[in-house]
Amino acid sequence: MASQLLDQLIEALQCQPGVGPKSAQRIAYQLLQNDRTGGLLLAEVLDAAMQHIGHCQWCRDFTEVPRCRICSSATRDRALLCVVERPSDVQAIESASFYQGLYFVLGGKLSPLDGIGPGELRLSDLDRRLADGEVREVILAVSPTVEGEVTAQYLAERCSRYAVRLTRIAHGIPLGGDLDYVDGGTLSHAFAGRRNY
Ligand SMILES: [Zn+2]
């Protein structure tokens, strides 16, 4: 290839899962030939996003401000706290727009074999959320995998220190399925059919 930068661009594009050398090459050539404006905008926004997006101090969802939009909203129901595994789960639930409570993002699942315990997930942040007594119900929306079960059981134990009702969303979510692949209707039913845990 005649350009070292082009080599680097093709290499860099492959940091995305599912983007192999062929697709990376196609994207690079497409941007250079047909869409330099789009390419420059992408570079600018990507740079800003990577530098400035961190985690909300309350729910740990992605945000560039200390307290995210959902946590600072005056219209959300502060008595409901939905515990999810990843920021993309918050996005999935928000897109279906039936849930009005708040969130807590675990950032993973407990997996003793991989050395991921309560300390690694910084679950003391969850205690901080529950300690002030504002939350009345904790809704577990962790996936029904082996690690998801371990996590749910541990959280049940941890939440029992507080005066909160603990529920878990109903199944209907495919086994081992990720929340972000489930459609809004199914998700909304799973929430409506949540049971005491
Ligand atoms: Zn937040």
Tab-separated table of C-alpha atoms and ligand atoms in Angstrom:
chain	number	residue	atom	x	y	z
A	1	MET	CA	0.000	0.000	0.000
A	2	ALA	CA	1.266	3.447	-0.901
A	3	SER	CA	0.337	5.112	2.337
A	4	GLN	CA	1.513	4.293	5.825
A	5	LEU	CA	-1.350	6.302	7.319
A	6	LEU	CA	-3.860	4.325	5.309
A	7	ASP	CA	-2.324	1.111	6.693
A	8	GLN	CA	-2.700	2.506	10.195
A	9	LEU	CA	-6.313	3.537	9.578
A	10	ILE	CA	-7.227	0.057	8.303
A	11	GLU	CA	-5.469	-1.504	11.262
A	12	ALA	CA	-7.201	0.832	13.751
A	13	LEU	CA	-10.681	0.204	12.338
A	14	GLN	CA	-10.271	-3.470	13.200
A	15	CYS	CA	-10.510	-2.714	16.917
A	16	GLN	CA	-14.246	-3.276	16.460
A	17	PRO	CA	-15.551	-6.821	16.848
A	18	GLY	CA	-16.909	-8.024	13.521
A	19	VAL	CA	-14.693	-5.683	11.495
A	20	GLY	CA	-12.025	-7.724	9.747
A	21	PRO	CA	-9.319	-6.568	7.295
A	22	LYS	CA	-11.742	-6.577	4.330
A	23	SER	CA	-14.432	-4.453	5.987
A	24	ALA	CA	-11.821	-2.142	7.493
A	25	GLN	CA	-10.355	-1.591	4.048
A	26	ARG	CA	-13.796	-0.874	2.595
A	27	ILE	CA	-14.593	1.686	5.311
A	28	ALA	CA	-11.226	3.422	4.946
A	29	TYR	CA	-11.508	3.727	1.156
A	30	GLN	CA	-15.120	4.825	1.346
A	31	LEU	CA	-14.251	7.620	3.797
A	32	LEU	CA	-11.261	8.803	1.755
A	33	GLN	CA	-13.003	8.665	-1.605
A	34	ASN	CA	-16.539	9.767	-0.804
A	35	ASP	CA	-16.952	11.175	2.658
A	36	ARG	CA	-14.089	13.174	4.110
A	37	THR	CA	-16.537	15.460	5.945
A	38	GLY	CA	-18.187	12.472	7.591
A	39	GLY	CA	-14.780	11.012	8.402
A	40	LEU	CA	-13.580	14.217	10.047
A	41	LEU	CA	-16.785	14.529	12.055
A	42	LEU	CA	-16.457	10.887	13.149
A	43	ALA	CA	-12.863	11.499	14.251
A	44	GLU	CA	-13.843	14.605	16.187
A	45	VAL	CA	-16.829	13.057	17.964
A	46	LEU	CA	-14.975	9.808	18.645
A	47	ASP	CA	-12.091	11.733	20.187
A	48	ALA	CA	-14.412	13.804	22.383
A	49	ALA	CA	-16.438	10.740	23.423
A	50	MET	CA	-13.366	8.698	24.346
A	51	GLN	CA	-11.871	11.592	26.319
A	52	HIS	CA	-14.932	12.867	28.137
A	53	ILE	CA	-17.493	10.111	28.641
A	54	GLY	CA	-17.132	8.640	32.095
A	55	HIS	CA	-19.612	7.154	34.555
A	56	CYS	CA	-22.448	8.781	36.480
A	57	GLN	CA	-21.537	8.995	40.159
A	58	TRP	CA	-24.991	7.681	41.077
A	59	CYS	CA	-26.021	5.014	38.590
A	60	ARG	CA	-22.654	4.422	36.841
A	61	ASP	CA	-24.208	4.677	33.390
A	62	PHE	CA	-22.100	6.421	30.742
A	63	THR	CA	-22.202	10.213	30.945
A	64	GLU	CA	-19.906	13.213	30.605
A	65	VAL	CA	-21.334	14.990	33.645
A	66	PRO	CA	-21.107	13.945	37.308
A	67	ARG	CA	-24.804	13.072	37.519
A	68	CYS	CA	-26.548	11.751	34.405
A	69	ARG	CA	-29.804	12.970	32.852
A	70	ILE	CA	-31.857	10.141	34.353
A	71	CYS	CA	-30.481	10.563	37.886
A	72	SER	CA	-31.037	14.330	37.805
A	73	SER	CA	-34.546	14.147	36.348
A	74	ALA	CA	-37.304	15.533	38.578
A	75	THR	CA	-39.935	13.299	36.973
A	76	ARG	CA	-38.396	9.863	37.586
A	77	ASP	CA	-39.715	7.649	40.364
A	78	ARG	CA	-36.961	7.626	42.991
A	79	ALA	CA	-38.524	4.745	44.887
A	80	LEU	CA	-37.659	2.297	42.075
A	81	LEU	CA	-34.108	1.163	41.406
A	82	CYS	CA	-33.452	-1.207	38.529
A	83	VAL	CA	-30.155	-3.098	38.729
A	84	VAL	CA	-28.669	-3.996	35.337
A	85	GLU	CA	-25.363	-5.453	34.206
A	86	ARG	CA	-24.219	-2.952	31.613
A	87	PRO	CA	-24.857	0.586	30.367
A	88	SER	CA	-26.297	-0.890	27.154
A	89	ASP	CA	-29.045	-2.517	29.272
A	90	VAL	CA	-30.120	0.935	30.490
A	91	GLN	CA	-30.310	2.006	26.858
A	92	ALA	CA	-32.451	-1.030	25.963
A	93	ILE	CA	-34.917	-0.362	28.795
A	94	GLU	CA	-35.039	3.381	28.086
A	95	SER	CA	-35.770	2.800	24.389
A	96	ALA	CA	-38.830	0.785	25.326
A	97	SER	CA	-39.960	3.816	27.430
A	98	PHE	CA	-42.177	2.077	29.988
A	99	TYR	CA	-39.902	2.329	33.032
A	100	GLN	CA	-39.881	5.513	35.076
A	101	GLY	CA	-37.562	4.628	37.933
A	102	LEU	CA	-33.813	4.945	38.361
A	103	TYR	CA	-30.948	2.558	37.615
A	104	PHE	CA	-27.816	1.053	39.046
A	105	VAL	CA	-25.257	-0.406	36.619
A	106	LEU	CA	-23.271	-3.310	38.046
A	107	GLY	CA	-20.596	-3.190	35.364
A	108	GLY	CA	-20.446	-6.990	35.166
A	109	LYS	CA	-21.535	-10.116	36.976
A	110	LEU	CA	-20.092	-11.831	40.003
A	111	SER	CA	-17.840	-14.626	38.835
A	112	PRO	CA	-15.713	-16.084	41.625
A	113	LEU	CA	-13.836	-18.302	39.141
A	114	ASP	CA	-12.686	-15.248	37.212
A	115	GLY	CA	-11.851	-13.376	40.392
A	116	ILE	CA	-14.788	-10.964	40.091
A	117	GLY	CA	-16.223	-10.421	43.545
A	118	PRO	CA	-18.272	-7.681	45.246
A	119	GLY	CA	-15.129	-5.552	45.605
A	120	GLU	CA	-14.372	-5.627	41.868
A	121	LEU	CA	-17.935	-4.526	41.102
A	122	ARG	CA	-17.660	-1.847	43.828
A	123	LEU	CA	-20.994	-2.837	45.320
A	124	SER	CA	-20.499	-0.380	48.167
A	125	ASP	CA	-21.834	2.156	45.622
A	126	LEU	CA	-25.112	0.251	45.756
A	127	ASP	CA	-25.163	0.457	49.565
A	128	ARG	CA	-24.786	4.198	49.233
A	129	ARG	CA	-27.894	4.268	47.015
A	130	LEU	CA	-29.933	2.202	49.437
A	131	ALA	CA	-28.755	3.718	52.692
A	132	ASP	CA	-30.789	6.942	52.499
A	133	GLY	CA	-34.121	5.051	52.440
A	134	GLU	CA	-35.452	6.705	49.295
A	135	VAL	CA	-35.485	3.450	47.306
A	136	ARG	CA	-38.435	1.168	48.167
A	137	GLU	CA	-38.039	-1.482	45.499
A	138	VAL	CA	-34.935	-2.940	43.868
A	139	ILE	CA	-35.707	-4.610	40.537
A	140	LEU	CA	-33.098	-7.146	39.464
A	141	ALA	CA	-32.736	-7.194	35.697
A	142	VAL	CA	-29.694	-9.449	35.468
A	143	SER	CA	-29.595	-12.127	32.786
A	144	PRO	CA	-30.608	-15.687	33.671
A	145	THR	CA	-27.123	-17.145	33.177
A	146	VAL	CA	-25.109	-19.004	35.818
A	147	GLU	CA	-23.213	-15.831	36.775
A	148	GLY	CA	-26.485	-13.884	36.644
A	149	GLU	CA	-27.980	-16.282	39.209
A	150	VAL	CA	-24.957	-16.023	41.481
A	151	THR	CA	-25.166	-12.244	41.217
A	152	ALA	CA	-28.905	-12.168	41.939
A	153	GLN	CA	-28.516	-14.357	45.021
A	154	TYR	CA	-25.686	-12.258	46.355
A	155	LEU	CA	-27.601	-9.024	45.748
A	156	ALA	CA	-30.651	-10.471	47.518
A	157	GLU	CA	-28.493	-11.082	50.565
A	158	ARG	CA	-26.928	-7.653	50.399
A	159	CYS	CA	-30.249	-5.860	49.919
A	160	SER	CA	-31.787	-7.655	52.901
A	161	ARG	CA	-29.864	-5.214	55.118
A	162	TYR	CA	-32.190	-2.478	53.916
A	163	ALA	CA	-35.927	-1.951	54.086
A	164	VAL	CA	-36.493	-2.549	50.385
A	165	ARG	CA	-38.667	-4.933	48.437
A	166	LEU	CA	-36.567	-7.022	46.078
A	167	THR	CA	-38.078	-8.204	42.803
A	168	ARG	CA	-36.721	-9.849	39.702
A	169	ILE	CA	-38.039	-9.354	36.190
A	170	ALA	CA	-40.018	-12.287	34.816
A	171	HIS	CA	-38.586	-14.697	32.341
A	172	GLY	CA	-39.651	-14.495	28.755
A	173	ILE	CA	-36.152	-13.223	28.251
A	174	PRO	CA	-34.316	-15.938	26.304
A	175	LEU	CA	-31.950	-17.967	28.466
A	176	GLY	CA	-28.498	-16.441	28.449
A	177	GLY	CA	-29.953	-13.639	26.358
A	178	ASP	CA	-28.738	-10.109	26.654
A	179	LEU	CA	-31.262	-7.422	27.499
A	180	ASP	CA	-30.305	-5.299	24.511
A	181	TYR	CA	-31.414	-8.002	22.072
A	182	VAL	CA	-34.879	-8.239	23.565
A	183	ASP	CA	-37.670	-6.187	22.017
A	184	GLY	CA	-39.470	-3.472	23.969
A	185	GLY	CA	-42.774	-5.348	24.305
A	186	THR	CA	-41.108	-8.433	25.804
A	187	LEU	CA	-39.064	-6.260	28.129
A	188	SER	CA	-42.107	-4.331	29.293
A	189	HIS	CA	-43.960	-7.610	30.014
A	190	ALA	CA	-40.954	-8.965	31.908
A	191	PHE	CA	-41.026	-5.862	34.139
A	192	ALA	CA	-44.789	-5.965	34.624
A	193	GLY	CA	-44.555	-9.652	35.615
A	194	ARG	CA	-41.722	-9.150	38.097
A	195	ARG	CA	-41.876	-11.250	41.247
A	196	ASN	CA	-40.583	-10.992	44.766
A	197	TYR	CA	-37.138	-12.492	44.931
B	1	ZN	ZN	-27.024	8.368	36.675
